Amino acid sequence: MNIILASTSTLFGGEYLAYLKEELIQLYKEIDEIIFVPFARPGGISHDDYTQKVRLFFETINIKVKGLHEFVDKTEALNNAKGYFTGGGNTFLLVKTLHEENLMTVLKQNIENGKPYLGCSAGSNIGGQNMKTTNDMPIVYPSSFECMALVPFNINPHYLDPNPELKHNGETRETRIKEFLTQNDIKVVGLREGNWIRKIGDAITVEGSELTRIFEKGNEPYEIEAGTKL
Amino acid sequence: MNIILASTSTLFGGEYLAYLKEELIQLYKEIDEIIFVPFARPGGISHDDYTQKVRLFFETINIKVKGLHEFVDKTEALNNAKGYFTGGGNTFLLVKTLHEENLMTVLKQNIENGKPYLGCSAGSNIGGQNMKTTNDMPIVYPSSFECMALVPFNINPHYLDPNPELKHNGETRETRIKEFLTQNDIKVVGLREGNWIRKIGDAITVEGSELTRIFEKGNEPYEIEAGTKL
């Protein structure tokens, strides 16, 4: 396998995907075209507009982009593609659409056969075992929460430390993930913005500029450094 | 109907339910016992421990509390009860449990027949049309997102304004609710902590110390004051 699952597409004050540019040149070095999966639609953006935004970035590294929504036969399009990118937005909408069109398994099989994959945020959530550690609002009802299981754990993208100054009684991210672990026995990787999971073959590491927080059932959460194997 | 749907159980620096005490004396003035629905389990707390926490508060206003989990026949228990309180925690876990045991409809019918109901946070979400505007993590998969529809809109509890100082790329609450409105045509009441919905008969008002933010499909969000009819 040859995949990147990133916490976010965009760092604070940065341009879209800019912080990942060198990594993406490596990820896609043997291909010149990818299919973009726009179904998560951040802020309700149209499939076309979202694909155009992605296309503008990928022009800078000489990779052509086709939107998956442009194809009548999406299964065939995925099977014929050279590589993939799934962008962020609403994970419920993304997973519902992929399951409705029976595309989750098709995408998974192609990636497991070695085609390069980039996921950001919601696109990283679907690389995990299931979407039960997304931060998103359940604006639609998917037929299942199961995902591609490209890695043997779940991802919590945009991981955020508790803010001791906040006079607000909503649950912290850590509390939410601990609630997940009362109902599930799956490791959760709390990926802070700036970090990503890199899987090459069977080797999985965490990369990026920040520490990464790991949550496991029955253990206290702990931090790992960039380069650590998972 | 005679219900309160509150944003939160606890204000910053306050005691459990303390800010609602006078309202709850009024809500429950004709009864001396309620059933508590503990299924949302905040932080994974046990049903017994959660019920005990609730019991301690309600002793101060001379109302006895029984936990719904204590009954073998929960439908009969709800039908025999004089009033109800559903506490906060994880809305997915709450809704899954209520649907699994076919209790959502039983609770709804009893409340529509006039028995008093208090919901806080997740317990308020289930008073809305569906749970698609919860803030919670989808740690379990409910058989449906449909809720009791005690009011003709959805509630977003713990509503939080965007923080312009936050260097974080996760979606704001407002962005999430706007994404909901791209997929659904249901009014959303953004209930800040300190506020609650009060329904007496057919009259619905918003109450509390803060303004309340209303989101509707096709309109810009707007603010309403305490006392406004909904």
Short mmCIF file of C-alpha atoms in Angstrom, two decimals:
data_model
loop_
_atom_site.label_atom_id
_atom_site.label_comp_id
_atom_site.label_asym_id
_atom_site.label_seq_id
_atom_site.Cartn_x
_atom_site.Cartn_y
_atom_site.Cartn_z
CA MET A 1 0.00 0.00 0.00
CA ASN A 2 1.02 3.60 -0.62
CA ILE A 3 -1.16 6.03 1.31
CA ILE A 4 -1.25 9.28 3.27
CA LEU A 5 -4.04 10.00 5.76
CA ALA A 6 -3.71 13.63 6.86
CA SER A 7 -5.38 15.44 9.75
CA THR A 8 -6.23 18.47 7.64
CA SER A 9 -5.84 19.82 4.10
CA THR A 10 -4.85 23.29 5.20
CA LEU A 11 -2.77 24.70 8.05
CA PHE A 12 -3.76 27.93 9.79
CA GLY A 13 -2.66 30.81 7.55
CA GLY A 14 -1.49 28.40 4.82
CA GLU A 15 -2.65 27.57 1.30
CA TYR A 16 -4.67 24.46 0.41
CA LEU A 17 -2.44 21.33 0.65
CA ALA A 18 0.72 23.50 0.60
CA TYR A 19 2.31 21.91 3.69
CA LEU A 20 2.00 18.43 2.06
CA LYS A 21 3.40 19.38 -1.37
CA GLU A 22 6.74 17.51 -1.15
CA GLU A 23 4.99 14.45 0.31
CA LEU A 24 2.44 14.44 -2.50
CA ILE A 25 5.12 14.65 -5.17
CA GLN A 26 6.56 11.45 -3.65
CA LEU A 27 3.16 9.75 -3.17
CA TYR A 28 2.12 10.24 -6.78
CA LYS A 29 5.59 10.12 -8.41
CA GLU A 30 4.72 7.31 -10.83
CA ILE A 31 1.41 8.74 -12.10
CA ASP A 32 0.16 11.88 -13.83
CA GLU A 33 -3.59 11.73 -13.10
CA ILE A 34 -5.86 11.04 -10.11
CA ILE A 35 -9.53 10.79 -9.36
CA PHE A 36 -10.84 13.19 -6.72
CA VAL A 37 -13.73 12.12 -4.47
CA PRO A 38 -15.65 15.35 -3.69
CA PHE A 39 -18.62 13.83 -1.82
CA ALA A 40 -17.83 15.31 1.64
CA ARG A 41 -18.67 18.80 0.30
CA PRO A 42 -17.27 21.13 3.04
CA GLY A 43 -19.69 24.00 3.69
CA GLY A 44 -22.01 22.51 1.05
CA ILE A 45 -19.69 23.41 -1.88
CA SER A 46 -20.73 21.82 -5.21
CA HIS A 47 -18.89 18.77 -6.55
CA ASP A 48 -17.68 20.84 -9.51
CA ASP A 49 -16.40 23.77 -7.45
CA TYR A 50 -14.66 21.46 -5.00
CA THR A 51 -12.97 19.55 -7.82
CA GLN A 52 -11.84 22.81 -9.41
CA LYS A 53 -10.20 23.91 -6.12
CA VAL A 54 -8.33 20.61 -5.98
CA ARG A 55 -7.37 20.83 -9.66
CA LEU A 56 -5.71 24.22 -9.09
CA PHE A 57 -3.39 22.76 -6.46
CA PHE A 58 -2.52 19.63 -8.42
CA GLU A 59 -1.63 21.67 -11.52
CA THR A 60 1.35 22.93 -9.51
CA ILE A 61 2.72 19.39 -9.30
CA ASN A 62 1.70 18.39 -12.84
CA ILE A 63 -1.07 15.97 -11.93
CA LYS A 64 -4.42 16.02 -13.74
CA VAL A 65 -7.60 15.70 -11.65
CA LYS A 66 -10.95 14.19 -12.59
CA GLY A 67 -13.93 14.39 -10.23
CA LEU A 68 -15.54 11.01 -9.46
CA HIS A 69 -18.98 12.67 -9.78
CA GLU A 70 -18.25 13.29 -13.50
CA PHE A 71 -18.49 9.58 -14.35
CA VAL A 72 -21.71 7.69 -15.05
CA ASP A 73 -20.08 4.36 -14.14
CA LYS A 74 -18.16 5.26 -11.00
CA THR A 75 -17.05 1.70 -10.28
CA GLU A 76 -15.38 1.49 -13.66
CA ALA A 77 -13.85 4.95 -13.14
CA LEU A 78 -12.29 3.85 -9.84
CA ASN A 79 -11.02 0.60 -11.36
CA ASN A 80 -9.44 2.45 -14.28
CA ALA A 81 -7.87 5.21 -12.15
CA LYS A 82 -4.17 5.52 -11.37
CA GLY A 83 -4.58 7.08 -7.92
CA TYR A 84 -7.01 8.87 -5.61
CA PHE A 85 -7.61 11.81 -3.31
CA THR A 86 -10.62 12.14 -0.99
CA GLY A 87 -11.07 15.65 0.39
CA GLY A 88 -12.48 16.79 3.74
CA GLY A 89 -15.95 18.00 4.62
CA ASN A 90 -18.77 16.03 6.22
CA THR A 91 -17.86 12.40 6.89
CA PHE A 92 -21.53 11.31 7.17
CA LEU A 93 -22.29 12.66 3.70
CA LEU A 94 -19.11 11.10 2.28
CA VAL A 95 -19.75 7.65 3.81
CA LYS A 96 -23.45 7.68 2.91
CA THR A 97 -22.66 8.46 -0.73
CA LEU A 98 -19.88 5.86 -0.99
CA HIS A 99 -22.07 3.12 0.52
CA GLU A 100 -25.14 4.06 -1.55
CA GLU A 101 -23.17 3.61 -4.74
CA ASN A 102 -21.23 0.55 -3.45
CA LEU A 103 -17.96 2.43 -3.95
CA MET A 104 -16.33 1.97 -0.50
CA THR A 105 -15.26 -1.60 -1.28
CA VAL A 106 -14.17 -0.78 -4.84
CA LEU A 107 -11.94 2.05 -3.60
CA LYS A 108 -10.54 -0.13 -0.81
CA GLN A 109 -9.61 -2.97 -3.17
CA ASN A 110 -7.81 -0.66 -5.60
CA ILE A 111 -5.83 0.97 -2.78
CA GLU A 112 -4.93 -2.42 -1.31
CA ASN A 113 -3.63 -3.37 -4.75
CA GLY A 114 -1.11 -0.54 -4.50
CA LYS A 115 -2.65 2.53 -6.12
CA PRO A 116 -1.68 5.69 -4.21
CA TYR A 117 -4.29 7.33 -1.94
CA LEU A 118 -4.42 10.65 -0.13
CA GLY A 119 -7.15 11.39 2.41
CA CYS A 120 -7.59 14.63 4.30
CA SER A 121 -9.86 14.96 7.35
CA ALA A 122 -13.09 13.12 6.32
CA GLY A 123 -11.01 11.42 3.62
CA SER A 124 -8.71 10.13 6.38
CA ASN A 125 -11.61 8.98 8.55
CA ILE A 126 -12.64 6.56 5.81
CA GLY A 127 -9.14 5.03 5.84
CA GLY A 128 -9.79 3.84 9.41
CA GLN A 129 -11.81 0.86 10.63
CA ASN A 130 -15.02 2.89 10.86
CA MET A 131 -16.22 6.50 11.06
CA LYS A 132 -17.14 6.38 14.75
CA THR A 133 -14.37 8.85 15.69
CA THR A 134 -15.26 11.60 13.22
CA ASN A 135 -15.85 15.10 14.61
CA ASP A 136 -18.59 15.84 12.10
CA MET A 137 -22.28 16.51 12.56
CA PRO A 138 -24.57 13.62 11.51
CA ILE A 139 -26.43 15.65 8.87
CA VAL A 140 -27.44 12.52 6.93
CA TYR A 141 -27.93 8.85 7.90
CA PRO A 142 -25.44 6.45 6.26
CA SER A 143 -26.43 2.80 5.75
CA SER A 144 -23.34 1.80 7.77
CA PHE A 145 -20.48 3.44 9.70
CA GLU A 146 -17.94 0.87 8.38
CA CYS A 147 -15.01 2.22 6.36
CA MET A 148 -12.06 0.95 4.30
CA ALA A 149 -9.87 -0.28 7.19
CA LEU A 150 -6.64 0.54 5.34
CA VAL A 151 -4.99 0.79 8.77
CA PRO A 152 -5.75 -1.31 11.89
CA PHE A 153 -7.05 1.63 13.94
CA ASN A 154 -9.37 4.64 13.81
CA ILE A 155 -8.34 8.22 13.14
CA ASN A 156 -9.51 11.34 14.90
CA PRO A 157 -8.52 14.17 12.54
CA HIS A 158 -8.09 17.80 13.67
CA TYR A 159 -7.25 16.43 17.14
CA LEU A 160 -7.54 19.31 19.59
CA ASP A 161 -6.25 19.53 23.16
CA PRO A 162 -8.63 20.69 25.89
CA ASN A 163 -8.64 24.48 26.32
CA PRO A 164 -8.43 25.20 30.07
CA GLU A 165 -9.69 28.77 29.48
CA LEU A 166 -12.95 27.74 27.84
CA LYS A 167 -16.01 28.45 30.03
CA HIS A 168 -18.10 25.95 28.10
CA ASN A 169 -19.57 22.67 29.23
CA GLY A 170 -19.46 20.69 25.95
CA GLU A 171 -17.31 17.55 26.04
CA THR A 172 -13.61 17.84 25.18
CA ARG A 173 -12.23 15.78 22.32
CA GLU A 174 -10.46 13.52 24.83
CA THR A 175 -13.74 12.86 26.68
CA ARG A 176 -15.45 11.97 23.39
CA ILE A 177 -12.73 9.49 22.40
CA LYS A 178 -12.82 7.93 25.88
CA GLU A 179 -16.60 7.52 25.46
CA PHE A 180 -15.87 5.75 22.13
CA LEU A 181 -13.54 3.36 23.99
CA THR A 182 -16.29 2.44 26.48
CA GLN A 183 -18.24 1.01 23.51
CA ASN A 184 -15.44 -0.16 21.14
CA ASP A 185 -12.03 -1.82 21.44
CA ILE A 186 -10.24 -0.08 18.56
CA LYS A 187 -7.11 2.07 18.92
CA VAL A 188 -7.68 5.76 18.12
CA VAL A 189 -4.94 7.95 16.66
CA GLY A 190 -5.53 11.59 17.65
CA LEU A 191 -3.92 13.39 14.68
CA ARG A 192 -3.18 17.03 15.38
CA GLU A 193 -3.25 19.43 12.43
CA GLY A 194 0.16 19.27 10.73
CA ASN A 195 0.42 15.47 11.12
CA TRP A 196 -0.36 12.54 8.86
CA ILE A 197 -0.26 8.74 8.74
CA ARG A 198 2.10 7.30 6.10
CA LYS A 199 1.70 3.66 5.03
CA ILE A 200 4.18 2.16 2.54
CA GLY A 201 3.70 -1.57 2.04
CA ASP A 202 2.95 -2.87 5.53
CA ALA A 203 4.92 -0.15 7.37
CA ILE A 204 2.82 2.51 9.08
CA THR A 205 4.36 5.61 10.63
CA VAL A 206 3.06 8.91 11.93
CA GLU A 207 4.66 12.00 10.39
CA GLY A 208 4.49 15.76 10.71
CA SER A 209 5.35 18.66 12.97
CA GLU A 210 3.41 17.75 16.14
CA LEU A 211 3.25 14.95 18.71
CA THR A 212 0.41 12.47 18.13
CA ARG A 213 -1.91 11.29 20.91
CA ILE A 214 -2.84 7.60 21.11
CA PHE A 215 -5.95 6.28 22.87
CA GLU A 216 -6.41 2.58 23.73
CA LYS A 217 -9.05 0.80 25.77
CA GLY A 218 -7.84 0.26 29.32
CA ASN A 219 -4.72 2.46 29.02
CA GLU A 220 -4.02 6.12 29.73
CA PRO A 221 -3.60 8.14 26.50
CA TYR A 222 0.03 8.72 25.51
CA GLU A 223 2.03 10.79 23.01
CA ILE A 224 4.29 9.55 20.20
CA GLU A 225 6.82 11.45 18.08
CA ALA A 226 6.95 11.85 14.31
CA GLY A 227 8.57 8.79 12.73
CA THR A 228 7.12 6.36 15.28
CA LYS A 229 5.80 3.10 13.86
CA LEU A 230 2.15 2.30 14.43
CA MET B 1 -47.44 19.56 26.73
CA ASN B 2 -45.26 20.65 29.63
CA ILE B 3 -41.58 20.42 28.77
CA ILE B 4 -38.16 22.02 29.16
CA LEU B 5 -35.36 21.32 26.68
CA ALA B 6 -32.15 22.83 28.07
CA SER B 7 -28.82 23.45 26.35
CA THR B 8 -26.83 22.09 29.30
CA SER B 9 -27.30 20.63 32.78
CA THR B 10 -24.52 22.67 34.34
CA LEU B 11 -23.22 26.20 33.88
CA PHE B 12 -19.49 26.95 34.08
CA GLY B 13 -18.54 27.07 37.75
CA GLY B 14 -22.07 26.05 38.81
CA GLU B 15 -23.60 22.98 40.46
CA TYR B 16 -25.54 20.31 38.57
CA LEU B 17 -28.98 21.70 37.47
CA ALA B 18 -28.66 24.60 39.96
CA TYR B 19 -29.48 27.34 37.42
CA LEU B 20 -32.74 25.55 36.51
CA LYS B 21 -33.95 24.92 40.08
CA GLU B 22 -36.88 27.38 40.14
CA GLU B 23 -37.97 26.28 36.66
CA LEU B 24 -37.92 22.62 37.70
CA ILE B 25 -40.02 23.31 40.82
CA GLN B 26 -42.64 24.76 38.45
CA LEU B 27 -42.29 22.01 35.82
CA TYR B 28 -42.82 19.22 38.32
CA LYS B 29 -45.13 21.06 40.76
CA GLU B 30 -47.93 18.47 40.58
CA ILE B 31 -45.81 15.37 41.03
CA ASP B 32 -43.40 13.91 43.60
CA GLU B 33 -41.55 11.29 41.53
CA ILE B 34 -39.90 11.05 38.09
CA ILE B 35 -38.15 8.47 35.97
CA PHE B 36 -34.62 9.33 34.93
CA VAL B 37 -33.30 8.10 31.56
CA PRO B 38 -29.53 7.55 32.09
CA PHE B 39 -28.67 5.96 28.73
CA ALA B 40 -26.49 8.81 27.36
CA ARG B 41 -23.81 7.98 30.00
CA PRO B 42 -21.52 11.06 29.87
CA GLY B 43 -17.88 9.99 30.09
CA GLY B 44 -19.06 6.36 30.27
CA ILE B 45 -20.53 6.75 33.80
CA SER B 46 -22.64 3.73 34.92
CA HIS B 47 -26.43 3.94 34.87
CA ASP B 48 -26.48 3.59 38.66
CA ASP B 49 -23.90 6.29 39.33
CA TYR B 50 -25.57 8.69 36.91
CA THR B 51 -28.97 8.11 38.51
CA GLN B 52 -27.49 8.69 41.96
CA LYS B 53 -26.06 12.05 40.85
CA VAL B 54 -29.50 13.07 39.59
CA ARG B 55 -31.20 11.79 42.76
CA LEU B 56 -29.01 14.05 44.93
CA PHE B 57 -30.19 17.15 43.08
CA PHE B 58 -33.86 16.18 43.04
CA GLU B 59 -33.83 15.50 46.80
CA THR B 60 -33.36 19.26 47.21
CA ILE B 61 -36.76 19.86 45.57
CA ASN B 62 -38.46 16.85 47.19
CA ILE B 63 -38.81 14.71 44.08
CA LYS B 64 -37.99 11.01 44.13
CA VAL B 65 -35.99 9.58 41.20
CA LYS B 66 -36.06 6.08 39.72
CA GLY B 67 -33.63 5.06 36.95
CA LEU B 68 -35.30 3.62 33.85
CA HIS B 69 -32.55 0.94 33.72
CA GLU B 70 -33.82 -0.45 37.06
CA PHE B 71 -37.05 -1.78 35.45
CA VAL B 72 -37.40 -5.11 33.67
CA ASP B 73 -40.45 -3.85 31.74
CA LYS B 74 -39.35 -0.38 30.69
CA THR B 75 -42.43 0.31 28.58
CA GLU B 76 -44.68 -0.32 31.57
CA ALA B 77 -42.38 1.82 33.73
CA LEU B 78 -42.67 4.76 31.32
CA ASN B 79 -46.45 4.35 31.06
CA ASN B 80 -46.81 4.30 34.86
CA ALA B 81 -44.46 7.24 35.47
CA LYS B 82 -45.58 10.73 36.53
CA GLY B 83 -42.80 12.63 34.75
CA TYR B 84 -39.36 12.28 33.14
CA PHE B 85 -35.83 13.61 32.92
CA THR B 86 -33.31 12.57 30.26
CA GLY B 87 -29.75 13.59 31.08
CA GLY B 88 -26.90 14.56 28.77
CA GLY B 89 -24.02 12.48 27.46
CA ASN B 90 -23.69 10.78 24.09
CA THR B 91 -26.77 11.25 21.88
CA PHE B 92 -25.89 8.27 19.64
CA LEU B 93 -25.80 5.92 22.63
CA LEU B 94 -29.04 7.40 23.99
CA VAL B 95 -30.94 7.15 20.70
CA LYS B 96 -29.61 3.66 19.93
CA THR B 97 -30.74 2.38 23.32
CA LEU B 98 -34.19 4.01 23.11
CA HIS B 99 -34.83 2.63 19.60
CA GLU B 100 -33.51 -0.86 20.44
CA GLU B 101 -35.98 -1.15 23.28
CA ASN B 102 -38.80 0.60 21.35
CA LEU B 103 -38.97 3.28 24.04
CA MET B 104 -38.73 6.46 21.92
CA THR B 105 -42.39 6.27 20.87
CA VAL B 106 -43.60 5.28 24.34
CA LEU B 107 -41.84 8.26 25.90
CA LYS B 108 -43.13 10.60 23.18
CA GLN B 109 -46.76 9.52 23.65
CA ASN B 110 -46.66 9.99 27.40
CA ILE B 111 -45.14 13.46 27.06
CA GLU B 112 -47.69 14.43 24.40
CA ASN B 113 -50.40 13.36 26.87
CA GLY B 114 -49.14 16.03 29.29
CA LYS B 115 -46.61 14.40 31.58
CA PRO B 116 -43.75 16.82 32.38
CA TYR B 117 -40.41 16.28 30.66
CA LEU B 118 -36.96 17.78 31.16
CA GLY B 119 -34.15 17.15 28.70
CA CYS B 120 -30.60 18.45 29.00
CA SER B 121 -28.13 18.39 26.09
CA ALA B 122 -28.55 14.89 24.55
CA GLY B 123 -31.92 14.74 26.35
CA SER B 124 -32.89 17.93 24.51
CA ASN B 125 -31.68 16.63 21.14
CA ILE B 126 -34.24 13.81 21.37
CA GLY B 127 -37.01 16.38 21.83
CA GLY B 128 -36.28 17.68 18.31
CA GLN B 129 -37.29 16.22 14.95
CA ASN B 130 -34.13 14.12 14.69
CA MET B 131 -30.63 13.91 16.14
CA LYS B 132 -28.87 15.24 13.04
CA THR B 133 -27.77 18.43 14.84
CA THR B 134 -26.11 16.80 17.84
CA ASN B 135 -22.50 17.72 18.59
CA ASP B 136 -21.64 14.22 19.78
CA MET B 137 -19.26 11.62 18.38
CA PRO B 138 -20.97 8.67 16.60
CA ILE B 139 -19.52 6.04 18.96
CA VAL B 140 -22.35 3.58 18.21
CA TYR B 141 -24.70 3.10 15.22
CA PRO B 142 -28.39 3.76 16.03
CA SER B 143 -31.07 2.03 13.94
CA SER B 144 -32.47 5.49 13.11
CA PHE B 145 -31.71 9.18 13.74
CA GLU B 146 -35.43 10.01 14.21
CA CYS B 147 -36.43 11.47 17.59
CA MET B 148 -39.60 12.46 19.50
CA ALA B 149 -40.46 15.64 17.55
CA LEU B 150 -41.95 17.34 20.61
CA VAL B 151 -41.14 20.64 18.89
CA PRO B 152 -41.28 21.43 15.14
CA PHE B 153 -37.52 22.07 14.84
CA ASN B 154 -34.11 20.66 15.74
CA ILE B 155 -31.96 21.73 18.65
CA ASN B 156 -28.22 22.32 18.69
CA PRO B 157 -27.33 22.30 22.40
CA HIS B 158 -24.17 23.92 23.81
CA TYR B 159 -24.29 26.30 20.84
CA LEU B 160 -20.90 27.97 20.60
CA ASP B 161 -19.89 31.07 18.64
CA PRO B 162 -16.82 30.88 16.41
CA ASN B 163 -13.61 31.80 18.25
CA PRO B 164 -11.66 34.22 16.01
CA GLU B 165 -8.47 33.49 17.98
CA LEU B 166 -8.47 29.75 17.33
CA LYS B 167 -5.70 28.65 14.94
CA HIS B 168 -7.52 25.45 14.11
CA ASN B 169 -9.04 24.33 10.87
CA GLY B 170 -11.94 22.20 12.16
CA GLU B 171 -15.41 23.43 11.14
CA THR B 172 -17.17 25.99 13.36
CA ARG B 173 -20.56 25.13 14.79
CA GLU B 174 -22.20 27.57 12.38
CA THR B 175 -20.52 25.87 9.39
CA ARG B 176 -21.76 22.47 10.61
CA ILE B 177 -25.36 23.67 10.96
CA LYS B 178 -25.21 25.30 7.53
CA GLU B 179 -24.01 21.93 6.12
CA PHE B 180 -27.07 20.33 7.81
CA LEU B 181 -29.32 22.85 6.02
CA THR B 182 -27.87 21.89 2.63
CA GLN B 183 -29.28 18.38 3.21
CA ASN B 184 -32.39 19.08 5.34
CA ASP B 185 -35.15 21.72 5.51
CA ILE B 186 -35.67 21.83 9.28
CA LYS B 187 -35.21 24.93 11.45
CA VAL B 188 -32.30 24.65 13.91
CA VAL B 189 -32.33 26.42 17.27
CA GLY B 190 -28.75 27.12 18.40
CA LEU B 191 -29.20 27.06 22.19
CA ARG B 192 -26.32 28.70 24.04
CA GLU B 193 -25.52 27.38 27.53
CA GLY B 194 -27.85 29.12 29.99
CA ASN B 195 -30.85 28.90 27.65
CA TRP B 196 -33.74 26.49 27.30
CA ILE B 197 -36.89 25.84 25.28
CA ARG B 198 -40.16 25.97 27.28
CA LYS B 199 -43.32 24.43 25.84
CA ILE B 200 -46.61 24.73 27.75
CA GLY B 201 -49.60 23.41 25.79
CA ASP B 202 -48.93 24.58 22.25
CA ALA B 203 -46.92 27.67 23.22
CA ILE B 204 -43.17 27.41 22.67
CA THR B 205 -40.74 30.07 23.91
CA VAL B 206 -37.01 30.33 24.33
CA GLU B 207 -35.84 31.29 27.83
CA GLY B 208 -32.61 32.01 29.70
CA SER B 209 -29.79 34.48 30.02
CA GLU B 210 -28.41 34.56 26.45
CA LEU B 211 -29.59 35.38 22.94
CA THR B 212 -30.53 32.34 20.83
CA ARG B 213 -29.34 31.84 17.24
CA ILE B 214 -31.82 30.56 14.64
CA PHE B 215 -30.80 28.83 11.41
CA GLU B 216 -33.23 28.30 8.52
CA LYS B 217 -32.69 27.03 5.00
CA GLY B 218 -32.26 29.92 2.58
CA ASN B 219 -32.04 32.63 5.27
CA GLU B 220 -29.12 34.22 7.09
CA PRO B 221 -28.94 33.10 10.76
CA TYR B 222 -30.50 35.56 13.23
CA GLU B 223 -30.71 36.12 16.98
CA ILE B 224 -33.82 36.14 19.19
CA GLU B 225 -34.25 37.30 22.78
CA ALA B 226 -35.48 35.36 25.80
CA GLY B 227 -39.26 35.23 25.83
CA THR B 228 -39.58 35.06 22.03
CA LYS B 229 -42.17 32.63 20.69
CA LEU B 230 -40.93 29.87 18.40
#
